[in-house]
Amino acid sequence: MRAMTESKMSMPAAAAPIPNDLDSFWLPFTPNRAFKRAPRLVARAKDMHYYTPEGRAVLDGTAGLWCTNAGHNRDPIVAAIQAQAAELDYAPAFQFAHPKSFELASRVAALAPGDLNRVFFCNSGSEAVDTALKIALAYHNVRGEGTRTRLIGRERGYHGVGFGGISVGGIVANRKLFGTLLAGVDHLPATYSREHQAFTKGEPDWGAHLADELERIVALHDASTVAAVIVEPMAGSTGVLPPPKGYLQKLRTICDRHGILLIFDEVITGFGRLGYAFAAERYGVIPDFITFAKGITSGAVPMGGVIARDGIYETFMRGPEHVPELFHGYTYSAHPLACAAGLATLDLYRDEDLFERAKALEPVWADMAMTLKGLPGVLDIRTLGLTAGIDLASRPGAPGLRGYEAMERAFRDESIMIRIAGDTIELMPPLIISEAQIGEIFDKVGRVIKAGA
Ligand SMILES: Cc1ncc(COP(=O)(O)O)c(C=O)c1O
């Protein structure tokens, strides 16, 4: 224990000096000791850039953390949050509501394809995933098919960090220290094969047959025990793995055949990342649920949610009318600040045509990404929408070190924020990016890769 704890204990709380140091904050998904030895701090942001406390501009190659799709500190979003804070700070969403929650739900439903019209709000992607899984289980129960309890995720899937999310997720490090997780979960194989897919722009030709694994899993457990399948349309957090052509459509067909619900986790693919409001639209597949978060407020206020098909919502609308139909919700579901930010964000997406912009930029982005092919240690480059994954060869005996060094070097020497998943560099800029800035990103990343060879 550090010395401070002792003096803290012997002094009345009010009189104890409060150190302004790096000790107390336990950073998430960060090597804390290394960070605190050499912190990477940002103090403000505008549009495509962060600024360090010293004022150095850092190009944002990652839309924050896949979320600031409209760019940073956009005036209409800032103004909406400020006005909302002054007008209504908080309103419960249990038994009461405020007008903007309905307005935002309608706007989100209008963006979603087909009969995905019912929106349940929460505060993060993890909560959105656990909410969708719970509604899926409850739906089968309400319909009298309570034997359908199994959930099927996918290897290399990321669905946040709740117990539901890590259970259906397929990242070993996120699972192995946390006990037995949810019972009755199975996993589809990941859709990536370097041998068959290396250096593909967009959806790879190879891999649709991997959806047939769902038939095998269903045969193993029997369809009467399977509640839902959850996948990211494009796996993001494990290195940008675009879906093979026809894969998602196949999953839909197999789910339909067996009465299994299909959940698309669109926490990162939602709100323009792949050139459409949702990836479901890009692939012409209507899942039973879409989870969203991040881009709904362009990252400015935490918010997440689940969009369910009409029939799912209607199935719950039974029983005595004074009793809640679903025993689930969060104190901050549809928080007024988040709703105000969400409405202003959706206005910006519409007024600046940002989803179309992402679609139009996709070929430019993909071409520029592929210019890094041939650099030392580059094993693969994948692109989809405004995302890219660049696999680097690991340093012998030290997986993840090369990626970590690249992220460090990028921030300090090249003034660009990049993201890493092990030794894979991930890029996903705000959708307001210019062609010149796309060039700048890949120039900088190219220099980073060369310097780390
Ligand atoms: C597909 C997906 N689902 C869920 C989450 C979890 O979101 P959050 O960190 O807001 O809980 C993420 C986060 O990156 C994600 O990429």
CSV table of C-alpha atoms and ligand atoms in Angstrom, one decimal:
chain,number,residue,atom,x,y,z
A,1,MET,CA,0.0,0.0,0.0
A,2,ARG,CA,1.3,3.5,-0.7
A,3,ALA,CA,2.3,5.8,2.1
A,4,MET,CA,-0.5,8.1,1.5
A,5,THR,CA,-3.1,5.5,2.8
A,6,GLU,CA,-1.6,5.7,6.2
A,7,SER,CA,-1.8,9.5,6.5
A,8,LYS,CA,-5.3,9.3,5.0
A,9,MET,CA,-6.4,7.0,7.8
A,10,SER,CA,-5.0,9.1,10.6
A,11,MET,CA,-6.4,12.4,9.4
A,12,PRO,CA,-10.0,13.6,9.2
A,13,ALA,CA,-11.1,13.3,5.5
A,14,ALA,CA,-11.8,17.0,5.1
A,15,ALA,CA,-8.3,18.0,6.3
A,16,ALA,CA,-6.4,15.4,4.3
A,17,PRO,CA,-4.4,16.8,1.4
A,18,ILE,CA,-5.7,15.4,-1.9
A,19,PRO,CA,-2.8,14.6,-4.2
A,20,ASN,CA,-3.3,15.6,-7.9
A,21,ASP,CA,-1.3,12.7,-9.2
A,22,LEU,CA,-1.9,9.7,-11.4
A,23,ASP,CA,-2.2,7.1,-8.6
A,24,SER,CA,-6.0,6.9,-8.0
A,25,PHE,CA,-7.4,6.5,-11.5
A,26,TRP,CA,-7.3,2.8,-12.4
A,27,LEU,CA,-7.4,3.1,-16.2
A,28,PRO,CA,-9.6,0.6,-18.1
A,29,PHE,CA,-8.0,-1.7,-20.8
A,30,THR,CA,-4.7,0.0,-20.2
A,31,PRO,CA,-1.3,-1.1,-18.9
A,32,ASN,CA,-1.5,1.2,-15.9
A,33,ARG,CA,2.2,1.1,-14.8
A,34,ALA,CA,3.5,1.9,-18.3
A,35,PHE,CA,0.9,4.6,-18.8
A,36,LYS,CA,1.7,6.3,-15.5
A,37,ARG,CA,5.4,6.3,-16.3
A,38,ALA,CA,4.7,8.1,-19.6
A,39,PRO,CA,1.1,9.3,-19.8
A,40,ARG,CA,-0.6,10.1,-23.1
A,41,LEU,CA,-2.9,13.0,-22.2
A,42,VAL,CA,-5.4,14.9,-24.3
A,43,ALA,CA,-7.0,18.0,-22.9
A,44,ARG,CA,-9.3,19.3,-25.6
A,45,ALA,CA,-10.6,18.5,-29.1
A,46,LYS,CA,-12.1,20.0,-32.2
A,47,ASP,CA,-13.3,18.3,-35.3
A,48,MET,CA,-10.5,15.9,-36.5
A,49,HIS,CA,-8.0,16.7,-33.8
A,50,TYR,CA,-7.2,16.2,-30.1
A,51,TYR,CA,-4.9,18.7,-28.4
A,52,THR,CA,-2.5,17.7,-25.6
A,53,PRO,CA,-2.3,19.9,-22.4
A,54,GLU,CA,0.7,21.6,-24.0
A,55,GLY,CA,-1.4,22.4,-27.1
A,56,ARG,CA,0.1,19.9,-29.6
A,57,ALA,CA,-2.5,18.9,-32.2
A,58,VAL,CA,-3.0,15.1,-32.6
A,59,LEU,CA,-4.9,13.8,-35.6
A,60,ASP,CA,-7.7,11.5,-34.5
A,61,GLY,CA,-7.4,8.3,-36.5
A,62,THR,CA,-9.8,6.4,-34.2
A,63,ALA,CA,-12.9,8.6,-33.8
A,64,GLY,CA,-12.0,8.6,-30.1
A,65,LEU,CA,-13.0,4.9,-29.5
A,66,TRP,CA,-15.1,4.3,-32.5
A,67,CYS,CA,-17.6,6.9,-31.4
A,68,THR,CA,-17.0,10.5,-32.5
A,69,ASN,CA,-18.4,9.9,-36.0
A,70,ALA,CA,-19.5,13.5,-36.5
A,71,GLY,CA,-16.1,14.8,-35.3
A,72,HIS,CA,-15.2,16.4,-32.0
A,73,ASN,CA,-16.9,19.2,-30.1
A,74,ARG,CA,-19.3,20.0,-32.9
A,75,ASP,CA,-21.0,23.3,-32.2
A,76,PRO,CA,-24.7,22.1,-32.5
A,77,ILE,CA,-24.0,19.1,-30.2
A,78,VAL,CA,-22.3,21.3,-27.6
A,79,ALA,CA,-25.1,23.8,-27.8
A,80,ALA,CA,-27.8,21.1,-27.4
A,81,ILE,CA,-26.1,19.6,-24.3
A,82,GLN,CA,-25.6,23.0,-22.8
A,83,ALA,CA,-29.3,24.0,-23.4
A,84,GLN,CA,-30.5,20.7,-22.1
A,85,ALA,CA,-28.4,20.9,-18.9
A,86,ALA,CA,-30.0,24.2,-18.1
A,87,GLU,CA,-33.6,23.0,-18.9
A,88,LEU,CA,-33.9,19.5,-17.5
A,89,ASP,CA,-31.0,17.8,-15.8
A,90,TYR,CA,-32.6,14.5,-15.1
A,91,ALA,CA,-35.9,12.7,-15.5
A,92,PRO,CA,-36.7,9.1,-14.5
A,93,ALA,CA,-37.5,6.8,-17.3
A,94,PHE,CA,-39.3,4.4,-14.9
A,95,GLN,CA,-43.0,5.4,-14.8
A,96,PHE,CA,-42.2,8.9,-16.2
A,97,ALA,CA,-40.5,10.2,-19.3
A,98,HIS,CA,-39.5,13.4,-21.0
A,99,PRO,CA,-40.4,14.4,-24.5
A,100,LYS,CA,-37.0,14.1,-26.1
A,101,SER,CA,-36.7,10.4,-25.3
A,102,PHE,CA,-39.7,9.7,-27.6
A,103,GLU,CA,-38.4,12.0,-30.3
A,104,LEU,CA,-35.0,10.3,-30.3
A,105,ALA,CA,-36.5,6.8,-30.3
A,106,SER,CA,-38.6,7.7,-33.3
A,107,ARG,CA,-35.6,9.1,-35.1
A,108,VAL,CA,-33.5,6.0,-34.4
A,109,ALA,CA,-36.4,3.8,-35.5
A,110,ALA,CA,-36.7,5.7,-38.7
A,111,LEU,CA,-33.0,5.1,-39.5
A,112,ALA,CA,-33.3,1.4,-38.8
A,113,PRO,CA,-34.4,-0.9,-41.6
A,114,GLY,CA,-37.7,-2.9,-41.8
A,115,ASP,CA,-39.8,-3.3,-38.8
A,116,LEU,CA,-37.0,-2.5,-36.3
A,117,ASN,CA,-39.1,0.2,-34.7
A,118,ARG,CA,-38.9,-0.2,-30.9
A,119,VAL,CA,-36.0,1.4,-29.0
A,120,PHE,CA,-34.9,0.5,-25.5
A,121,PHE,CA,-32.3,3.0,-24.1
A,122,CYS,CA,-29.3,2.3,-21.9
A,123,ASN,CA,-25.9,3.9,-21.4
A,124,SER,CA,-23.3,1.9,-23.2
A,125,GLY,CA,-22.6,-0.8,-25.7
A,126,SER,CA,-22.1,-3.4,-22.9
A,127,GLU,CA,-25.5,-2.6,-21.4
A,128,ALA,CA,-27.1,-2.7,-24.9
A,129,VAL,CA,-25.7,-6.2,-25.4
A,130,ASP,CA,-26.9,-7.5,-22.1
A,131,THR,CA,-30.3,-5.8,-22.7
A,132,ALA,CA,-30.7,-7.5,-26.1
A,133,LEU,CA,-29.7,-10.9,-24.7
A,134,LYS,CA,-32.1,-10.5,-21.8
A,135,ILE,CA,-35.0,-9.4,-24.0
A,136,ALA,CA,-34.3,-12.4,-26.3
A,137,LEU,CA,-34.5,-14.9,-23.5
A,138,ALA,CA,-37.6,-13.2,-22.0
A,139,TYR,CA,-39.3,-13.2,-25.4
A,140,HIS,CA,-39.1,-16.9,-25.7
A,141,ASN,CA,-40.3,-17.3,-22.2
A,142,VAL,CA,-43.3,-15.0,-22.7
A,143,ARG,CA,-44.2,-17.0,-25.8
A,144,GLY,CA,-44.1,-20.3,-23.9
A,145,GLU,CA,-40.8,-21.5,-25.3
A,146,GLY,CA,-38.8,-21.2,-22.1
A,147,THR,CA,-36.5,-24.1,-23.1
A,148,ARG,CA,-34.8,-21.7,-25.5
A,149,THR,CA,-32.0,-20.5,-23.2
A,150,ARG,CA,-28.8,-21.0,-25.2
A,151,LEU,CA,-27.0,-18.0,-26.6
A,152,ILE,CA,-24.5,-18.3,-29.5
A,153,GLY,CA,-21.8,-15.8,-30.1
A,154,ARG,CA,-18.6,-16.0,-32.2
A,155,GLU,CA,-14.9,-16.5,-31.7
A,156,ARG,CA,-13.1,-13.1,-31.9
A,157,GLY,CA,-16.4,-11.4,-31.2
A,158,TYR,CA,-16.5,-8.4,-28.8
A,159,HIS,CA,-19.7,-7.5,-27.1
A,160,GLY,CA,-18.5,-5.3,-24.2
A,161,VAL,CA,-17.7,-6.3,-20.7
A,162,GLY,CA,-20.9,-7.3,-18.9
A,163,PHE,CA,-21.2,-10.9,-18.0
A,164,GLY,CA,-23.5,-11.5,-20.9
A,165,GLY,CA,-21.2,-9.8,-23.3
A,166,ILE,CA,-18.0,-11.6,-22.2
A,167,SER,CA,-19.9,-14.9,-22.3
A,168,VAL,CA,-21.0,-14.6,-25.9
A,169,GLY,CA,-17.8,-12.7,-26.8
A,170,GLY,CA,-14.8,-14.6,-28.1
A,171,ILE,CA,-11.8,-12.9,-26.7
A,172,VAL,CA,-9.9,-15.2,-24.3
A,173,ALA,CA,-8.3,-12.4,-22.2
A,174,ASN,CA,-11.6,-10.8,-21.5
A,175,ARG,CA,-13.1,-14.2,-20.3
A,176,LYS,CA,-10.5,-16.3,-18.6
A,177,LEU,CA,-10.2,-14.5,-15.3
A,178,PHE,CA,-13.9,-14.1,-14.6
A,179,GLY,CA,-15.2,-17.4,-13.5
A,180,THR,CA,-17.8,-19.6,-15.2
A,181,LEU,CA,-19.6,-16.8,-17.1
A,182,LEU,CA,-23.1,-17.5,-18.4
A,183,ALA,CA,-24.0,-21.2,-18.8
A,184,GLY,CA,-25.2,-22.6,-22.1
A,185,VAL,CA,-23.2,-20.5,-24.5
A,186,ASP,CA,-21.7,-21.7,-27.7
A,187,HIS,CA,-19.6,-20.0,-30.3
A,188,LEU,CA,-19.4,-19.9,-34.1
A,189,PRO,CA,-16.0,-19.9,-35.6
A,190,ALA,CA,-14.4,-16.5,-36.5
A,191,THR,CA,-14.7,-15.5,-40.1
A,192,TYR,CA,-11.1,-14.6,-40.8
A,193,SER,CA,-8.5,-16.6,-42.7
A,194,ARG,CA,-5.3,-14.9,-43.8
A,195,GLU,CA,-4.7,-17.7,-46.2
A,196,HIS,CA,-7.9,-17.0,-48.1
A,197,GLN,CA,-8.5,-13.3,-47.5
A,198,ALA,CA,-5.2,-11.4,-47.2
A,199,PHE,CA,-5.3,-7.8,-48.5
A,200,THR,CA,-9.0,-7.7,-49.4
A,201,LYS,CA,-10.8,-4.5,-49.7
A,202,GLY,CA,-14.3,-4.8,-48.5
A,203,GLU,CA,-16.1,-8.1,-48.0
A,204,PRO,CA,-13.9,-11.1,-48.8
A,205,ASP,CA,-15.1,-13.7,-51.3
A,206,TRP,CA,-14.1,-16.6,-49.1
A,207,GLY,CA,-15.9,-17.6,-45.9
A,208,ALA,CA,-19.7,-17.6,-46.3
A,209,HIS,CA,-19.7,-21.4,-45.6
A,210,LEU,CA,-18.6,-20.6,-42.1
A,211,ALA,CA,-22.2,-19.6,-41.3
A,212,ASP,CA,-23.1,-23.3,-41.9
A,213,GLU,CA,-21.4,-24.0,-38.6
A,214,LEU,CA,-24.6,-22.6,-37.0
A,215,GLU,CA,-26.4,-25.7,-38.4
A,216,ARG,CA,-23.9,-27.9,-36.7
A,217,ILE,CA,-24.3,-26.1,-33.4
A,218,VAL,CA,-28.1,-26.2,-33.6
A,219,ALA,CA,-28.0,-29.9,-34.4
A,220,LEU,CA,-25.8,-30.5,-31.4
A,221,HIS,CA,-28.1,-28.7,-28.9
A,222,ASP,CA,-31.4,-28.9,-30.7
A,223,ALA,CA,-33.1,-25.8,-31.9
A,224,SER,CA,-35.6,-26.0,-29.1
A,225,THR,CA,-32.8,-25.0,-26.7
A,226,VAL,CA,-31.4,-22.1,-28.7
A,227,ALA,CA,-32.6,-18.5,-28.0
A,228,ALA,CA,-30.4,-16.2,-30.0
A,229,VAL,CA,-27.3,-15.7,-32.1
A,230,ILE,CA,-25.3,-12.5,-31.7
A,231,VAL,CA,-22.6,-11.3,-34.0
A,232,GLU,CA,-21.0,-8.0,-35.0
A,233,PRO,CA,-21.7,-7.5,-38.7
A,234,MET,CA,-18.0,-6.6,-38.9
A,235,ALA,CA,-15.9,-7.7,-35.9
A,236,GLY,CA,-14.2,-4.5,-34.9
A,237,SER,CA,-12.3,-4.9,-31.7
A,238,THR,CA,-10.3,-8.0,-32.7
A,239,GLY,CA,-8.8,-6.2,-35.7
A,240,VAL,CA,-11.5,-5.3,-38.3
A,241,LEU,CA,-12.8,-8.5,-39.8
A,242,PRO,CA,-15.3,-7.8,-42.5
A,243,PRO,CA,-18.0,-10.4,-43.1
A,244,PRO,CA,-17.5,-12.7,-46.0
A,245,LYS,CA,-19.9,-12.1,-48.9
A,246,GLY,CA,-23.2,-13.8,-48.2
A,247,TYR,CA,-22.3,-14.8,-44.6
A,248,LEU,CA,-24.7,-12.6,-42.8
A,249,GLN,CA,-27.5,-13.5,-45.2
A,250,LYS,CA,-26.9,-17.2,-44.5
A,251,LEU,CA,-27.0,-16.6,-40.7
A,252,ARG,CA,-30.4,-15.0,-41.2
A,253,THR,CA,-31.7,-17.9,-43.2
A,254,ILE,CA,-30.5,-20.5,-40.7
A,255,CYS,CA,-31.9,-18.5,-37.7
A,256,ASP,CA,-35.3,-18.3,-39.5
A,257,ARG,CA,-35.3,-22.0,-40.2
A,258,HIS,CA,-35.0,-22.8,-36.5
A,259,GLY,CA,-36.9,-19.9,-34.9
A,260,ILE,CA,-33.7,-18.4,-33.5
A,261,LEU,CA,-33.4,-14.7,-32.9
A,262,LEU,CA,-30.6,-12.8,-34.6
A,263,ILE,CA,-28.9,-9.9,-32.9
A,264,PHE,CA,-26.6,-7.6,-34.8
A,265,ASP,CA,-24.3,-5.8,-32.4
A,266,GLU,CA,-23.9,-2.5,-34.3
A,267,VAL,CA,-22.2,-0.6,-31.5
A,268,ILE,CA,-19.4,0.3,-33.9
A,269,THR,CA,-21.0,-0.3,-37.3
A,270,GLY,CA,-24.0,1.9,-36.5
A,271,PHE,CA,-24.3,5.5,-37.5
A,272,GLY,CA,-22.3,5.6,-40.7
A,273,ARG,CA,-19.2,3.7,-40.1
A,274,LEU,CA,-19.9,1.4,-43.1
A,275,GLY,CA,-21.6,4.1,-45.2
A,276,TYR,CA,-25.1,3.3,-44.0
A,277,ALA,CA,-27.1,4.1,-40.9
A,278,PHE,CA,-26.6,0.5,-39.9
A,279,ALA,CA,-24.7,-2.4,-41.4
A,280,ALA,CA,-28.0,-4.3,-41.6
A,281,GLU,CA,-28.9,-2.0,-44.4
A,282,ARG,CA,-25.6,-2.5,-46.2
A,283,TYR,CA,-26.1,-6.2,-46.2
A,284,GLY,CA,-29.9,-6.2,-46.8
A,285,VAL,CA,-30.4,-8.3,-43.7
A,286,ILE,CA,-33.0,-7.5,-41.0
A,287,PRO,CA,-31.9,-8.9,-37.7
A,288,ASP,CA,-34.4,-9.2,-34.8
A,289,PHE,CA,-32.4,-6.7,-32.7
A,290,ILE,CA,-29.8,-4.1,-33.4
A,291,THR,CA,-27.6,-2.9,-30.5
A,292,PHE,CA,-26.1,0.6,-30.7
A,293,ALA,CA,-24.1,3.1,-28.7
A,294,LYS,CA,-21.1,5.3,-29.4
A,295,GLY,CA,-22.1,7.1,-32.6
A,296,ILE,CA,-25.6,7.8,-31.4
A,297,THR,CA,-24.3,10.9,-29.6
A,298,SER,CA,-21.0,11.1,-31.5
A,299,GLY,CA,-19.4,10.1,-28.2
A,300,ALA,CA,-20.4,13.4,-26.4
A,301,VAL,CA,-22.7,11.8,-23.8
A,302,PRO,CA,-22.8,8.1,-22.8
A,303,MET,CA,-25.8,6.4,-24.4
A,304,GLY,CA,-26.6,3.0,-25.8
A,305,GLY,CA,-29.7,1.1,-26.8
A,306,VAL,CA,-31.5,-1.8,-28.5
A,307,ILE,CA,-33.8,-1.6,-31.5
A,308,ALA,CA,-36.3,-4.5,-31.6
A,309,ARG,CA,-38.7,-5.6,-34.3
A,310,ASP,CA,-42.3,-4.7,-33.8
A,311,GLY,CA,-43.4,-8.3,-33.2
A,312,ILE,CA,-40.9,-8.7,-30.3
A,313,TYR,CA,-42.3,-5.6,-28.5
A,314,GLU,CA,-45.9,-6.6,-29.2
A,315,THR,CA,-45.3,-10.1,-27.7
A,316,PHE,CA,-44.5,-8.4,-24.4
A,317,MET,CA,-47.7,-6.3,-24.4
A,318,ARG,CA,-49.8,-8.6,-22.4
A,319,GLY,CA,-50.8,-9.1,-18.8
A,320,PRO,CA,-52.3,-6.6,-16.3
A,321,GLU,CA,-51.9,-3.1,-17.6
A,322,HIS,CA,-50.5,-1.7,-14.3
A,323,VAL,CA,-47.6,-4.1,-14.3
A,324,PRO,CA,-44.4,-3.4,-16.3
A,325,GLU,CA,-44.1,-5.8,-19.3
A,326,LEU,CA,-40.3,-6.0,-19.0
A,327,PHE,CA,-38.4,-6.0,-15.6
A,328,HIS,CA,-35.4,-4.3,-16.9
A,329,GLY,CA,-34.0,-0.7,-17.2
A,330,TYR,CA,-31.4,1.7,-16.0
A,331,THR,CA,-31.6,4.8,-13.8
A,332,TYR,CA,-30.0,6.7,-16.7
A,333,SER,CA,-32.0,5.1,-19.6
A,334,ALA,CA,-32.9,8.0,-22.0
A,335,HIS,CA,-31.0,10.5,-19.9
A,336,PRO,CA,-32.0,14.0,-21.0
A,337,LEU,CA,-28.4,15.1,-21.8
A,338,ALA,CA,-27.9,12.0,-23.9
A,339,CYS,CA,-31.2,12.5,-25.8
A,340,ALA,CA,-30.4,16.1,-26.5
A,341,ALA,CA,-26.9,15.1,-27.7
A,342,GLY,CA,-28.4,12.3,-29.8
A,343,LEU,CA,-30.9,14.5,-31.5
A,344,ALA,CA,-28.3,17.1,-32.4
A,345,THR,CA,-26.0,14.3,-33.6
A,346,LEU,CA,-28.6,12.8,-35.9
A,347,ASP,CA,-29.4,16.2,-37.3
A,348,LEU,CA,-25.7,16.7,-38.1
A,349,TYR,CA,-25.5,13.3,-39.8
A,350,ARG,CA,-28.5,14.2,-41.9
A,351,ASP,CA,-27.6,17.8,-42.7
A,352,GLU,CA,-24.0,17.0,-43.6
A,353,ASP,CA,-24.9,13.7,-45.3
A,354,LEU,CA,-22.2,12.0,-43.3
A,355,PHE,CA,-23.2,8.4,-44.0
A,356,GLU,CA,-23.1,9.0,-47.7
A,357,ARG,CA,-19.8,10.8,-47.3
A,358,ALA,CA,-18.4,7.7,-45.6
A,359,LYS,CA,-19.7,5.6,-48.5
A,360,ALA,CA,-18.2,7.9,-51.1
A,361,LEU,CA,-14.8,7.9,-49.3
A,362,GLU,CA,-14.6,4.2,-48.9
A,363,PRO,CA,-12.7,3.5,-52.1
A,364,VAL,CA,-10.3,6.3,-51.5
A,365,TRP,CA,-9.7,5.1,-48.0
A,366,ALA,CA,-9.2,1.5,-49.1
A,367,ASP,CA,-6.8,2.5,-51.9
A,368,MET,CA,-4.7,4.6,-49.5
A,369,ALA,CA,-4.7,1.9,-46.8
A,370,MET,CA,-3.3,-0.6,-49.4
A,371,THR,CA,-0.4,1.6,-50.1
A,372,LEU,CA,1.1,0.2,-46.9
A,373,LYS,CA,1.2,-3.3,-48.4
A,374,GLY,CA,4.9,-4.3,-48.6
A,375,LEU,CA,6.1,-2.3,-45.7
A,376,PRO,CA,8.3,-4.4,-43.4
A,377,GLY,CA,6.3,-6.8,-41.2
A,378,VAL,CA,2.9,-6.0,-42.7
A,379,LEU,CA,1.1,-9.3,-42.9
A,380,ASP,CA,-2.4,-8.2,-43.9
A,381,ILE,CA,-4.5,-5.1,-44.5
A,382,ARG,CA,-8.3,-5.2,-44.4
A,383,THR,CA,-10.7,-2.3,-45.0
A,384,LEU,CA,-14.5,-1.9,-44.9
A,385,GLY,CA,-16.3,1.4,-44.8
A,386,LEU,CA,-14.1,3.9,-43.0
A,387,THR,CA,-12.2,1.2,-41.1
A,388,ALA,CA,-8.9,-0.5,-41.6
A,389,GLY,CA,-7.0,-3.3,-39.8
A,390,ILE,CA,-3.3,-3.7,-40.4
A,391,ASP,CA,-1.7,-6.9,-39.0
A,392,LEU,CA,2.0,-6.5,-38.0
A,393,ALA,CA,4.3,-9.4,-37.4
A,394,SER,CA,4.7,-10.0,-33.7
A,395,ARG,CA,8.1,-9.6,-32.1
A,396,PRO,CA,9.4,-13.0,-31.2
A,397,GLY,CA,8.2,-14.0,-27.7
A,398,ALA,CA,6.4,-10.7,-27.1
A,399,PRO,CA,3.0,-10.7,-28.7
A,400,GLY,CA,1.4,-7.2,-28.6
A,401,LEU,CA,4.7,-5.4,-28.1
A,402,ARG,CA,5.1,-4.2,-31.7
A,403,GLY,CA,1.5,-2.9,-31.7
A,404,TYR,CA,2.0,-1.2,-28.4
A,405,GLU,CA,5.2,0.5,-29.5
A,406,ALA,CA,3.5,1.6,-32.7
A,407,MET,CA,0.6,3.2,-30.8
A,408,GLU,CA,3.1,5.0,-28.5
A,409,ARG,CA,5.3,6.2,-31.4
A,410,ALA,CA,2.3,7.3,-33.3
A,411,PHE,CA,1.1,9.5,-30.5
A,412,ARG,CA,4.5,11.0,-29.6
A,413,ASP,CA,6.4,11.2,-32.9
A,414,GLU,CA,3.7,11.4,-35.5
A,415,SER,CA,0.9,13.2,-33.5
A,416,ILE,CA,-1.8,10.7,-34.5
A,417,MET,CA,-4.1,8.6,-32.3
A,418,ILE,CA,-4.3,5.0,-33.5
A,419,ARG,CA,-5.8,2.0,-31.9
A,420,ILE,CA,-4.2,-1.4,-31.4
A,421,ALA,CA,-5.6,-4.9,-30.9
A,422,GLY,CA,-2.5,-6.9,-30.1
A,423,ASP,CA,-0.2,-6.4,-33.0
A,424,THR,CA,-3.0,-5.1,-35.3
A,425,ILE,CA,-3.3,-1.4,-35.9
A,426,GLU,CA,-7.0,-0.3,-36.2
A,427,LEU,CA,-8.1,2.9,-37.9
A,428,MET,CA,-11.5,4.4,-38.0
A,429,PRO,CA,-11.6,8.2,-38.3
A,430,PRO,CA,-14.5,10.6,-37.8
A,431,LEU,CA,-16.7,10.6,-40.9
A,432,ILE,CA,-15.9,14.3,-41.5
A,433,ILE,CA,-12.4,13.4,-42.6
A,434,SER,CA,-11.1,15.0,-45.8
A,435,GLU,CA,-9.2,13.1,-48.5
A,436,ALA,CA,-6.0,15.0,-47.6
A,437,GLN,CA,-6.4,13.9,-44.0
A,438,ILE,CA,-6.9,10.3,-45.1
A,439,GLY,CA,-3.5,10.6,-46.9
A,440,GLU,CA,-2.0,12.1,-43.8
A,441,ILE,CA,-3.2,9.2,-41.7
A,442,PHE,CA,-1.6,6.6,-43.9
A,443,ASP,CA,1.6,8.6,-44.3
A,444,LYS,CA,1.9,8.8,-40.6
A,445,VAL,CA,1.1,5.2,-40.0
A,446,GLY,CA,3.5,4.2,-42.7
A,447,ARG,CA,6.3,6.0,-41.0
A,448,VAL,CA,5.3,4.5,-37.7
A,449,ILE,CA,5.5,1.0,-39.2
A,450,LYS,CA,8.8,1.6,-40.8
A,451,ALA,CA,10.3,3.1,-37.6
A,452,GLY,CA,9.2,0.0,-35.7
A,453,ALA,CA,10.6,-2.5,-38.2
B,1,LIG,C1,-19.4,-4.4,-31.0
B,1,LIG,C2,-19.3,-3.9,-29.6
B,1,LIG,N1,-20.2,-4.2,-28.7
B,1,LIG,C3,-20.2,-3.7,-27.5
B,1,LIG,C4,-19.2,-2.8,-27.1
B,1,LIG,C5,-19.1,-2.3,-25.7
B,1,LIG,O1,-19.4,-0.9,-25.7
B,1,LIG,P1,-19.1,-0.1,-24.3
B,1,LIG,O2,-17.6,0.0,-24.2
B,1,LIG,O3,-19.8,1.2,-24.6
B,1,LIG,O4,-19.7,-0.8,-23.2
B,1,LIG,C6,-18.2,-2.4,-28.0
B,1,LIG,C7,-17.1,-1.5,-27.7
B,1,LIG,O5,-16.2,-1.2,-28.4
B,1,LIG,C8,-18.2,-3.0,-29.3
B,1,LIG,O6,-17.3,-2.7,-30.2
